[in-house]
Coordinates of C-alpha atoms and ligand atoms in Angstrom, one line a residue:
Chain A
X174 CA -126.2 -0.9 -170.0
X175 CA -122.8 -0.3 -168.4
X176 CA -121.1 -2.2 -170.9
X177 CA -121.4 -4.2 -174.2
X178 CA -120.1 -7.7 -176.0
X179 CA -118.0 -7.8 -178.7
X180 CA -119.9 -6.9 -182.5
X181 CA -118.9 -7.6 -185.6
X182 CA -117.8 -3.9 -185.5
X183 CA -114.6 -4.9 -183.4
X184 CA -112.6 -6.9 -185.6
X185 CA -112.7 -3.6 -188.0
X186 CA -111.8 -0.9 -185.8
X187 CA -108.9 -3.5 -184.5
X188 CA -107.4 -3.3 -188.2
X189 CA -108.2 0.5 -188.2
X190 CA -105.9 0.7 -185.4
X191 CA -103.5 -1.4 -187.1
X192 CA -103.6 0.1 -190.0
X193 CA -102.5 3.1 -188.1
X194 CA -100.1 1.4 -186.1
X195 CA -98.3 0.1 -188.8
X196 CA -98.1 3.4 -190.8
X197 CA -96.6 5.0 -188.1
X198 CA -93.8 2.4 -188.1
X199 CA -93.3 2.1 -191.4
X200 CA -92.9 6.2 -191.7
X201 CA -91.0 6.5 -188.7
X202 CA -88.7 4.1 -189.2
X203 CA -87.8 5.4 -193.2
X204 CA -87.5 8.9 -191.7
X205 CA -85.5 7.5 -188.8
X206 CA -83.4 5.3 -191.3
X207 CA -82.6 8.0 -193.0
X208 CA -81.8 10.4 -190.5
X209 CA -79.8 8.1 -188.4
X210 CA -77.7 7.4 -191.3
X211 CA -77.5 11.0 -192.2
X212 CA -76.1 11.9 -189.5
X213 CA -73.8 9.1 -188.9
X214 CA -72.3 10.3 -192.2
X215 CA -71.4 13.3 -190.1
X216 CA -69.7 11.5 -187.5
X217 CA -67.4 9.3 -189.9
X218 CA -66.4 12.8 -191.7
X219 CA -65.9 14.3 -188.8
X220 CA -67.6 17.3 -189.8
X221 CA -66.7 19.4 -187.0
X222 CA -69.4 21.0 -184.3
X223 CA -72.5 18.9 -186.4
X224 CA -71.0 15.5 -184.9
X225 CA -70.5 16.3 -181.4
X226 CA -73.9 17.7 -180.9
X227 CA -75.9 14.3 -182.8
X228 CA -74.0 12.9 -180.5
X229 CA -75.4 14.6 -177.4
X230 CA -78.7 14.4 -178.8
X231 CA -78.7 10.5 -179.9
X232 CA -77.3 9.6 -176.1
X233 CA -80.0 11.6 -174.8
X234 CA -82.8 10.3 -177.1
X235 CA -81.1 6.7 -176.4
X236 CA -80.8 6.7 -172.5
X237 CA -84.4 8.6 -171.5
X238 CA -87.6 7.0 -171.5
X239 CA -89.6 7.1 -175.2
X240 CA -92.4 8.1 -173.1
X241 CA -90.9 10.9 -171.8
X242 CA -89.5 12.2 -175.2
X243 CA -93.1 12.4 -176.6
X244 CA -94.2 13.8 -173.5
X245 CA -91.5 16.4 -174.2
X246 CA -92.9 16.9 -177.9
X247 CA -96.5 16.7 -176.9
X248 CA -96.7 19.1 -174.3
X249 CA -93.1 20.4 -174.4
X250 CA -93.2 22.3 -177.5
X251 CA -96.7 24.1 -177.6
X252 CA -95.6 25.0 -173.7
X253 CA -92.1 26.0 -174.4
X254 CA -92.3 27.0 -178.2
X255 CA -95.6 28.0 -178.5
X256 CA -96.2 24.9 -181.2
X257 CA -99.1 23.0 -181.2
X258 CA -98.6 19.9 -182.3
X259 CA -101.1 16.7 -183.0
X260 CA -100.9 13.5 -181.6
X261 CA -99.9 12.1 -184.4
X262 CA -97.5 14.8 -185.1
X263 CA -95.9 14.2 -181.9
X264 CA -95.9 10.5 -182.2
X265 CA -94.0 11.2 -185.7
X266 CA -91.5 12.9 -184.1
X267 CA -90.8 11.5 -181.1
X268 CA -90.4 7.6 -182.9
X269 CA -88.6 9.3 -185.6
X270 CA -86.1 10.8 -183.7
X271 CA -86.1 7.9 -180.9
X272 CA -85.6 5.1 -184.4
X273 CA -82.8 7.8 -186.0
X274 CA -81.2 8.0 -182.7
X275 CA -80.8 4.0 -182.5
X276 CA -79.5 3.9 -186.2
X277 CA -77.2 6.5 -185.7
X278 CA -75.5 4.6 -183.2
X279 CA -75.8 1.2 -185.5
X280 CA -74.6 3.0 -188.2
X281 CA -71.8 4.4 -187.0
X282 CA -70.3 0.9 -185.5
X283 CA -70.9 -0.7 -188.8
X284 CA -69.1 2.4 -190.8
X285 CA -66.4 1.8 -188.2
X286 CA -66.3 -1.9 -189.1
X287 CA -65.1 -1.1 -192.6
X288 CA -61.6 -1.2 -192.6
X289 CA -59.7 2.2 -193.3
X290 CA -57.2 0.8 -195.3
X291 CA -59.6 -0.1 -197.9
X292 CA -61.3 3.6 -197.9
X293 CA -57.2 4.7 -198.5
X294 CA -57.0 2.3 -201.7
X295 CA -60.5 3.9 -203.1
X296 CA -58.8 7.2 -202.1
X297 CA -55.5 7.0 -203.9
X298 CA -57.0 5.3 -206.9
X299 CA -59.2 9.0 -207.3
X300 CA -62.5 7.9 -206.3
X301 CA -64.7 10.7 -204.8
X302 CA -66.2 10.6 -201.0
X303 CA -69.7 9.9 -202.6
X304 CA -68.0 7.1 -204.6
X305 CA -66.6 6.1 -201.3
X306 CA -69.9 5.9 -199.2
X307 CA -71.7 4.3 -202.1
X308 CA -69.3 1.8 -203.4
X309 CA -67.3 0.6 -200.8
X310 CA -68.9 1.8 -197.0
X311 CA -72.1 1.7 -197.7
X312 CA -72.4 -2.2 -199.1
X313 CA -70.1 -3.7 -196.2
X314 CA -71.7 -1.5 -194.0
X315 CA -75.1 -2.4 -194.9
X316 CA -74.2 -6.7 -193.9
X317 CA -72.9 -5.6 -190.8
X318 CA -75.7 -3.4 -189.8
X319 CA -78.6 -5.3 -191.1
X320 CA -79.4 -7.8 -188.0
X321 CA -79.1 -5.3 -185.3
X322 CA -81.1 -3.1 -187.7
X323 CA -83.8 -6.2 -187.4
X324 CA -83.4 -6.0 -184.4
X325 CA -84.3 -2.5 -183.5
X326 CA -87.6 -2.6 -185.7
X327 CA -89.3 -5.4 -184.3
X328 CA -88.8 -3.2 -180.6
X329 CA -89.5 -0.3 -182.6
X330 CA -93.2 -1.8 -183.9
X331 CA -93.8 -2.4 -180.1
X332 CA -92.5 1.3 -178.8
X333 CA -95.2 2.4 -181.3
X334 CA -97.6 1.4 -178.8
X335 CA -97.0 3.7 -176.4
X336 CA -98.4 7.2 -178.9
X337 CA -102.4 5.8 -177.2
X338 CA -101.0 7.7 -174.3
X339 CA -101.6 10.9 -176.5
X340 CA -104.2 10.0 -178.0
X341 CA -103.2 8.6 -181.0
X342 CA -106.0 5.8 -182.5
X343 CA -103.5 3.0 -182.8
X344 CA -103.9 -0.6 -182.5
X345 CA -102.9 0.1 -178.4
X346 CA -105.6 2.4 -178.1
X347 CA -108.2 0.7 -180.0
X348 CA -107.5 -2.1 -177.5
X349 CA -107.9 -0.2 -174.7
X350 CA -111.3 1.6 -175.5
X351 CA -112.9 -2.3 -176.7
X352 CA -111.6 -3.3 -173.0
X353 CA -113.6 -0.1 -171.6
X354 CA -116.4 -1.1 -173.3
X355 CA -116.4 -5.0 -172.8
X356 CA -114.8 -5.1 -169.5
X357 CA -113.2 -8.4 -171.0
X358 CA -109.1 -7.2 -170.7
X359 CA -108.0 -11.1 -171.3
X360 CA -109.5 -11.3 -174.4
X361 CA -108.9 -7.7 -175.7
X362 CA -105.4 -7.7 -175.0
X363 CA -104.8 -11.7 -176.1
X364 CA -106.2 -10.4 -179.2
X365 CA -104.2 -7.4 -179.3
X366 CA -101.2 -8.8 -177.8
X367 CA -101.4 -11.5 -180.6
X368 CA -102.0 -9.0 -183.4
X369 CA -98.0 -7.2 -182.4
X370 CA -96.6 -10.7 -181.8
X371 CA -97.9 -11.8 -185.6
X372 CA -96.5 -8.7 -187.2
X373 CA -93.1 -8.8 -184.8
X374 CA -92.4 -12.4 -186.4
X375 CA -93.6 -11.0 -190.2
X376 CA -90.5 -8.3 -189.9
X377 CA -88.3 -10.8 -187.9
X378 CA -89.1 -13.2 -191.0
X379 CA -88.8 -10.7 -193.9
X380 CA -85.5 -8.8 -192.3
X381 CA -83.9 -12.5 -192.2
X382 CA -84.9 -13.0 -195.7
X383 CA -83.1 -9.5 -196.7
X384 CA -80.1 -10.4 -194.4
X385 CA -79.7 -14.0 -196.4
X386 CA -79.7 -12.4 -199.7
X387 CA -77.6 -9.9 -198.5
X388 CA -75.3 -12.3 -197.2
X389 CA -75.4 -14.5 -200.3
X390 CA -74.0 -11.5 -202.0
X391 CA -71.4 -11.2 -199.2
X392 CA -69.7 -14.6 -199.4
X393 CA -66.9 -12.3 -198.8
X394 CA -67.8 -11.8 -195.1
X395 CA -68.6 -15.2 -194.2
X396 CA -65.6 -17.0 -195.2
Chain B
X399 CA -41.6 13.3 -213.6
X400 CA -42.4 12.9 -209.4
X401 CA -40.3 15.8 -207.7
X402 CA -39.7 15.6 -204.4
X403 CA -38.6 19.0 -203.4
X404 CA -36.8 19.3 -199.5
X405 CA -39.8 17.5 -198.2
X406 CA -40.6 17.9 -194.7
X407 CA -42.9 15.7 -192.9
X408 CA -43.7 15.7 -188.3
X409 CA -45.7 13.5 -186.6
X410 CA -46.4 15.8 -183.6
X411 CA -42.7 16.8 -182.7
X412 CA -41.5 13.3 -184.2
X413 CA -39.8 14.1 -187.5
X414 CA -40.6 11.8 -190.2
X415 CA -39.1 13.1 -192.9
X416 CA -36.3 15.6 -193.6
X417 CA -35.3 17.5 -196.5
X418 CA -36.2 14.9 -198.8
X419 CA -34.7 15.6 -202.3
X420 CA -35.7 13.1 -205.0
X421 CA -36.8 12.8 -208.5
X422 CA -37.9 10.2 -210.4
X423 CA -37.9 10.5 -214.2
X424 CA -40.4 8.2 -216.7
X425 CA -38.4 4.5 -218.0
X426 CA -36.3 4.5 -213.9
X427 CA -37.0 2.0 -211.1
X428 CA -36.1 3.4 -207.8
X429 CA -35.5 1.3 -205.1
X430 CA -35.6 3.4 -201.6
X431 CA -34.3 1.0 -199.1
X432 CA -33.8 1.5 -195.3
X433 CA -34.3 0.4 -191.5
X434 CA -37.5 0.0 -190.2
X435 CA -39.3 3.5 -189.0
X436 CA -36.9 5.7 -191.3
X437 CA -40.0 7.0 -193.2
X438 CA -40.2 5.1 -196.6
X439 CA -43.9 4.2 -195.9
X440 CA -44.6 8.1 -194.9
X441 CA -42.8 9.2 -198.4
X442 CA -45.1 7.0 -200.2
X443 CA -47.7 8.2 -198.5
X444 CA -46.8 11.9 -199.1
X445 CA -46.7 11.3 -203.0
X446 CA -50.1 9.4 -203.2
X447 CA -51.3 12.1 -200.6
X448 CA -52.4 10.0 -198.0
X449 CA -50.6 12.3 -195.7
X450 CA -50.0 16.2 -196.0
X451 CA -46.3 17.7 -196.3
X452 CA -45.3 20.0 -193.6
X453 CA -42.4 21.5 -195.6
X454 CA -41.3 21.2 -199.4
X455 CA -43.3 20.3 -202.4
X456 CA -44.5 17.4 -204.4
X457 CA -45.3 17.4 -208.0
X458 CA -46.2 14.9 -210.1
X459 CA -45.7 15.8 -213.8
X460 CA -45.9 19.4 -212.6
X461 CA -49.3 18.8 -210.6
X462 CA -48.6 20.1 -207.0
X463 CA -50.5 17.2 -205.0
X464 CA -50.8 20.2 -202.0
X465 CA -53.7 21.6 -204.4
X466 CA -56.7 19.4 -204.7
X467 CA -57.2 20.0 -208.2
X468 CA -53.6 19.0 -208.8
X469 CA -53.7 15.8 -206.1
X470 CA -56.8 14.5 -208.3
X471 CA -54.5 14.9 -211.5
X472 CA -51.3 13.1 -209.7
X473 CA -53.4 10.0 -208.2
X474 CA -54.4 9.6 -212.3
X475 CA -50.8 9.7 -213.0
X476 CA -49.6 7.4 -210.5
X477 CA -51.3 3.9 -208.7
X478 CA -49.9 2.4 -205.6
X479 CA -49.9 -1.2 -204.7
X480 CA -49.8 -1.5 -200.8
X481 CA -48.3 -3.8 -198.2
X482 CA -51.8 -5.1 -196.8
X483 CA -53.3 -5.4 -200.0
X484 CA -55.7 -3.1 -199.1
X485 CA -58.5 -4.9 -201.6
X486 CA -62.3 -4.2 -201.5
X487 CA -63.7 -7.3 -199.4
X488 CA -67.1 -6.7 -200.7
X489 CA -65.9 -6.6 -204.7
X490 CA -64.8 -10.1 -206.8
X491 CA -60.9 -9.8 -208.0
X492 CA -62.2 -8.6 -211.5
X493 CA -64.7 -5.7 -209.8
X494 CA -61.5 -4.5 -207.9
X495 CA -59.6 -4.0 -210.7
X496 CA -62.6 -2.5 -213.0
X497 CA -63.4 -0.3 -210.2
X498 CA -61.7 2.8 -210.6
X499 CA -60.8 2.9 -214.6
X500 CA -64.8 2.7 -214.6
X501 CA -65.9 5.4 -212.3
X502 CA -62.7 8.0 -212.2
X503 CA -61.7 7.7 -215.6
X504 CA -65.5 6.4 -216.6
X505 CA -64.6 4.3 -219.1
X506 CA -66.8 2.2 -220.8
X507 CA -67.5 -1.1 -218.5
X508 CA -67.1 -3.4 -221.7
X509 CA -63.3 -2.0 -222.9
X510 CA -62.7 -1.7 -219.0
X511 CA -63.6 -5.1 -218.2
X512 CA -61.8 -6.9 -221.3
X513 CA -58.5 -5.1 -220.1
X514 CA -58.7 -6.4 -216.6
X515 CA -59.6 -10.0 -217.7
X516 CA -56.1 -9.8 -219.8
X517 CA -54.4 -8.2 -216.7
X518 CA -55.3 -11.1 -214.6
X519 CA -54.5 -13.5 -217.1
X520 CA -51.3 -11.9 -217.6
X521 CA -50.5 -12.5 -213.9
X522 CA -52.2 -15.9 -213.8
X523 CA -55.4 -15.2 -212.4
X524 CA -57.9 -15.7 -215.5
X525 CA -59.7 -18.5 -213.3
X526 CA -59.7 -16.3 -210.5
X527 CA -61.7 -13.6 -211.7
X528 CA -64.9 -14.2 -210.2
X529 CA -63.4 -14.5 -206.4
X530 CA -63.2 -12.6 -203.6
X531 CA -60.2 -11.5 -201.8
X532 CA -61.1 -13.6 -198.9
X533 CA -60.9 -16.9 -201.4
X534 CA -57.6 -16.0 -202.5
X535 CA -54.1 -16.9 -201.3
X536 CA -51.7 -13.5 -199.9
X537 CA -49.9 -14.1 -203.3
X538 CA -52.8 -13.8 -205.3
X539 CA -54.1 -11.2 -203.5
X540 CA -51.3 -8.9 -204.2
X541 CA -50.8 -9.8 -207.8
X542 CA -55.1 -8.5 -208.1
X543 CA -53.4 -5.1 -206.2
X544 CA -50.6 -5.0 -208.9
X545 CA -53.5 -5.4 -211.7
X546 CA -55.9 -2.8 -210.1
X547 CA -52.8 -0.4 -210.4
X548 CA -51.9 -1.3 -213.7
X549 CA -55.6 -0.6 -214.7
X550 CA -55.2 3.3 -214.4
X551 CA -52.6 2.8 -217.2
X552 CA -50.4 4.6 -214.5
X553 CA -47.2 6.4 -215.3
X554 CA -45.6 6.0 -212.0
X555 CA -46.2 2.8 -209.7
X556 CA -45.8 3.1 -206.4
X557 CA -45.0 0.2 -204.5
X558 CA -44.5 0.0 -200.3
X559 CA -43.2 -3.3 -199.7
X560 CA -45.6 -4.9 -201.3
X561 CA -44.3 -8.8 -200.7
X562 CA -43.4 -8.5 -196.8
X563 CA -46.7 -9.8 -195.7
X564 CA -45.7 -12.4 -198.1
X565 CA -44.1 -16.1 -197.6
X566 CA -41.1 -16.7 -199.9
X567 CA -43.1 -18.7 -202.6
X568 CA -45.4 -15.9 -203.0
X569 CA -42.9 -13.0 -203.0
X570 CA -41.5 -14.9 -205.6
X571 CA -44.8 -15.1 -207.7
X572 CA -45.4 -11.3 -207.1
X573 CA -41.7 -10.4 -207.9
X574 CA -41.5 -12.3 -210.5
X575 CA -44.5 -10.2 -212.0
X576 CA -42.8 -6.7 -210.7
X577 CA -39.4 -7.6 -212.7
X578 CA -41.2 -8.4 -215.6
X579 CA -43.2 -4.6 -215.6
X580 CA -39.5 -3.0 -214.8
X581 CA -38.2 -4.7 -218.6
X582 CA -41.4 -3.3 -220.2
X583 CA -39.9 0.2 -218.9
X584 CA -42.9 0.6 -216.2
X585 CA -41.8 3.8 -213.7
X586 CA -41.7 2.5 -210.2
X587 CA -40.9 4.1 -206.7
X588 CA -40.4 0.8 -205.1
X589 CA -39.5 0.8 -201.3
X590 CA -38.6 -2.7 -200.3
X591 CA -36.7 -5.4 -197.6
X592 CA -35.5 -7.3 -201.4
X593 CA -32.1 -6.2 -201.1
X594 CA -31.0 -8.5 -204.5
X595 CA -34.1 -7.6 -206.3
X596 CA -34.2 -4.3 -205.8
X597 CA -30.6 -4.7 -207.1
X598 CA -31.6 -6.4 -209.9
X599 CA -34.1 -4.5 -211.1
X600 CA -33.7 -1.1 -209.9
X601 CA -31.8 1.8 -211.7
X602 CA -31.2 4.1 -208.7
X603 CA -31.5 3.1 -205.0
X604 CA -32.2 5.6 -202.8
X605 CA -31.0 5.1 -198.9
X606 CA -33.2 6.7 -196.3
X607 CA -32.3 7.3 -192.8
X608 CA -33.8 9.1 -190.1
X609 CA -36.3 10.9 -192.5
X610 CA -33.1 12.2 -194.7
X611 CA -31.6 10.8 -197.9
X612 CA -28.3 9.6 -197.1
X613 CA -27.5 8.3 -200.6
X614 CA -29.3 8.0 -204.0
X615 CA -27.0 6.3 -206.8
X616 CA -27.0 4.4 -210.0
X617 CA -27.8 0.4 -208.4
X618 CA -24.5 -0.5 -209.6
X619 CA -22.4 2.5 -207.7
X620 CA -24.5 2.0 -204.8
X621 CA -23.7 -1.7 -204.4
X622 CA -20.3 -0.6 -205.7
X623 CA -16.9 -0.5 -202.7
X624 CA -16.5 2.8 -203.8
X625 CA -19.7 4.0 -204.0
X626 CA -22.8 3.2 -201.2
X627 CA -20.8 0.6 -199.8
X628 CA -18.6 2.8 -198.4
X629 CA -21.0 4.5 -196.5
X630 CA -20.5 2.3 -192.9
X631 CA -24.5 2.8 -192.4
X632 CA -25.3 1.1 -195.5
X633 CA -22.9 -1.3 -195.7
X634 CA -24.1 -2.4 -191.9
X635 CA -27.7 -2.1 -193.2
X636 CA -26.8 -4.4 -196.1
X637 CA -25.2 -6.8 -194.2
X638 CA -28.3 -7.4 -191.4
X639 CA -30.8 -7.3 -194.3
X640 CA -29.3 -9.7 -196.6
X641 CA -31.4 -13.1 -196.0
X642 CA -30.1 -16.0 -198.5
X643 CA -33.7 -16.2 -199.3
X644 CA -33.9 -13.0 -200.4
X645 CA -32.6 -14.1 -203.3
X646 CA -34.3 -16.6 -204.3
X647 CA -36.9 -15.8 -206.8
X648 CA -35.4 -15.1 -210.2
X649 CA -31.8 -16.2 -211.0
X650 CA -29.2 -16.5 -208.6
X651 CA -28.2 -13.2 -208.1
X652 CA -24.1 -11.8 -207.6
X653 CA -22.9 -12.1 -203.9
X654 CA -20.2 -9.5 -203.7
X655 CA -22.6 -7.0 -202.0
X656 CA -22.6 -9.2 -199.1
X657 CA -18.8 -10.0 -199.0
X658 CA -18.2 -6.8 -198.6
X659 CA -20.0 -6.4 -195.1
Ligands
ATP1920 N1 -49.8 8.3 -188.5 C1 -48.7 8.4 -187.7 N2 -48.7 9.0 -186.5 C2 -47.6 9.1 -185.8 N3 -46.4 8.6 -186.1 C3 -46.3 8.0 -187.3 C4 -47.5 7.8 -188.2 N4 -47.1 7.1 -189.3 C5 -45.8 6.9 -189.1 N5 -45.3 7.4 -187.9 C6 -43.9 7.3 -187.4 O1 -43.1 7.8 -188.4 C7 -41.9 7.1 -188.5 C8 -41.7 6.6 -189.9 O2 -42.7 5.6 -190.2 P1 -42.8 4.9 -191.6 O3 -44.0 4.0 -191.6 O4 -42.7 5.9 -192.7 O5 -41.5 4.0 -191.6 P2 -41.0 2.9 -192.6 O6 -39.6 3.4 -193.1 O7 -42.0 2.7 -193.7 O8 -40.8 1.7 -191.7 P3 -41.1 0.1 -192.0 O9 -39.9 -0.4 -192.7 O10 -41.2 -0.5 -190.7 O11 -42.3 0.0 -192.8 C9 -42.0 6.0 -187.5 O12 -41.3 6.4 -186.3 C10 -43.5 5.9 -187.2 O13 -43.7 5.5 -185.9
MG1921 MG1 -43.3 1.1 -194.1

């Protein structure tokens, strides 16, 4: 037999491969959350040689191919730095980096958006720099930010995709060894295809939730 | 006291300020008045240390504000109401005013908050409380930045024209408010366009020009033939900045100084 129907089998290793999918987003994307606006912190303090080099990095990691950062990772590192690294391992930090990269950037333009003049009251009246990022940046920075940061996780849940390359069982590469087996491409990547689409418009739906809530708590920015 | 001590201050090779001498002693208002780009905003700025002295020393009741441990100590001492407001968008008029008393002084939020309910009341804005900058008029706005300031139980106010973004009604409102705090005996270091408020209420006025200090009198030898007036600088100064409307706000207000131009 050269090749098989679908079994009831599918359907399960389909969620497997979500299942690791959607872990790798969701851990990427915190890491790369935090990161991004890590290091953003860097550049609005101008803290002096740190900045100028994320910089370098997060254009690089923001103008090459993701593919070609985890090829980099994947056979970069055990090549050049003698590291082995898994697939998933790779996958981790090649979206990491790629997702901190992208919030560095959004991060910074919102920071930027908050006036200075505001950051000079909170200054004369005593308040610390952590008092400052908490209290005043980080609040109107967060309503700026949060659409475009929307935004970059729905693409982010599709970049995910491309770890099968390596290896990694993801919902990508669950699809494309069913379509090995089956032969039937239209269906297995309908299915699949679908399966992205569905979660896409779940984050879409629950960012636009946070962002109204947000902005009902920002009546300040919308009048 | 806030001693200014031959204060130098250089935007690259633009000299801002000048051996500045000045001292302002607890119970006196003093007005610094002068032209446009003279440096009153920079001086401010020094004393709240917004900017860094290039020359001289500022002290605020002894605390250098050149030392960090001694600017921290001088910003508790001293609160500044600024020309833009400067607000927190994000923050209700009541937040902005509990903001700092509750987490540099870290008062209690209750006591914090029942004290800047009764500072906007006093200034008129009990119903206001609950709205955000962007809801409020330019007036109202400034009067929250007065009560923010007057939160920190300040000894010193520092005030950089805080009503030219103003329209006349409202400079009134927010003048009205400042005259009232200089009869309570509040300290202020108040640079202003007001010519005949800063008259009224001031007890020194201060004349800057060109980064130096080209007079500092009593209000009344200032204003006096003998004293600023004789000065052709001031007395030309005087004459270009005093706008009949000026006057306006509190009671009409002597008009000798502008005869005398
Ligand atoms: N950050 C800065 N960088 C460079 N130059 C500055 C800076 N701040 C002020 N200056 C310059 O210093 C001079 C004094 O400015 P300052 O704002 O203190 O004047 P001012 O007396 O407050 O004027 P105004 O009445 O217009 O407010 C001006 O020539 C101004 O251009
Ligand atoms: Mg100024």
């Amino acid at each position: 037999m050269r090749y098989a129907d679908f079994t009831w089998h599918d359907p399960i290793i389909l969620l497997q491969g979500l299942g690791v999918s959607l872990w790798l987003f969701l851990a990427t994307s915190a890491i790369g959350l935090a990161l991004g606006i890590g290091l953003a912190l860097t550049r609005y303090y101008r803290v002096p040689v740190v900045a100028r080099l994320v910089q370098v990095v997060a254009e690089f990691l923001k103008n090459s191919p993701v593919l070609v950062q985890l090829f980099l990772v994947f056979f970069g590192l055990p090549a050049m730095a003698h590291i082995n690294v898994t697939p998933v391992e790779a996958a981790m930090i090649t979206l990491a980096g790629n997702t901190a990269a992208f919030v560095y950037v959004i991060a910074v333009s919102a920071m930027e958006q908050v006036g200075r003049d505001q950051v000079e009251a909170a200054r004369v009246f005593g308040l610390t720099r952590g008092q400052i990022v908490w209290r005043i940046i980080a609040p109107q920075a967060l309503a700026f930010a949060i659409g475009p940061l929307i935004g970059l996780a729905v693409n982010q849940l599709q970049v995910t995709s491309l770890v099968s390359v390596v290896g990694v069982m993801d919902l990508t590469k669950v699809g494309n060894i069913l379509n090995m087996r089956t032969l039937k491409p239209f269906v297995v990547w309908t299915v699949v295809g679908a399966v992205y689409f569905i979660i896409a418009r779940l984050i879409a739906a629950l960012g636009g939730a946070l962002e109204r809530r947000l902005r009902a708590h920002a009546a300040w920015a919308g009048l | 006291m806030i001693a200014i001590e031959k204060v130098g201050k250089n935007f690259g090779s633009t000299t801002v300020l000048d051996g500045v001498e000045l001292a302002i002693a607890p119970g006196e208002v003093v007005s610094i008045l002068g032209a446009s780009g003279s440096g009153k905003s920079t001086l401010i700025r020094c004393i709240n240390g917004l900017e860094t002295v290039d020359a001289g020393r500022i002290t605020v009741d002894g605390f250098d504000v050149a030392e960090k441990a001694g600017l921290a100590e001088a910003r508790r001492r001293s609160a500044t109401v600024f020309q833009l407001f400067n607000l927190y968008p994000h923050m209700t008029a009541l937040e902005n005013v509990m903001l700092a008393p509750t987490m540099v002084l870290k008062r209690p939020r209750a006591e914090v908050e029942a004290e800047a309910r009764a500072l906007l009341e006093r200034v008129g804005l009990a119903a206001r409380a609950e709205a955000y900058p962007a809801q409020l008029s330019g007036g109202q706005r400034q009067r929250v930045g007065i009560c923010r300031a007057l939160a920190m139980k300040p000894r010193y106010l520092l005030l950089d024209e805080v009503t030219s973004a103003l329209d006349p009604e409202m400079t009134a409102e927010v003048l009205a408010i400042l005259a009232q705090l200089a009869r309570e005996g509040t300290t202020m270091l108040f640079v202003t366009h007001e010519i005949e408020f800063a008259r009224r209420i001031s007890t020194r006025v201060v004349f800057l020009e060109k980064g130096r200090i080209e007079v500092n009198l009593p209000t009344a030898e200032f204003f006096s033939e003998a004293g600023g007036l004789a000065n052709p600088r001031i007395a030309r100064f005087l004459s270009r900045m005093a706008a009949p409307e000026a006057a306006a706000p509190l009671s009409p207000a002597p008009t000798d100084a502008h005869e005398a131009s």
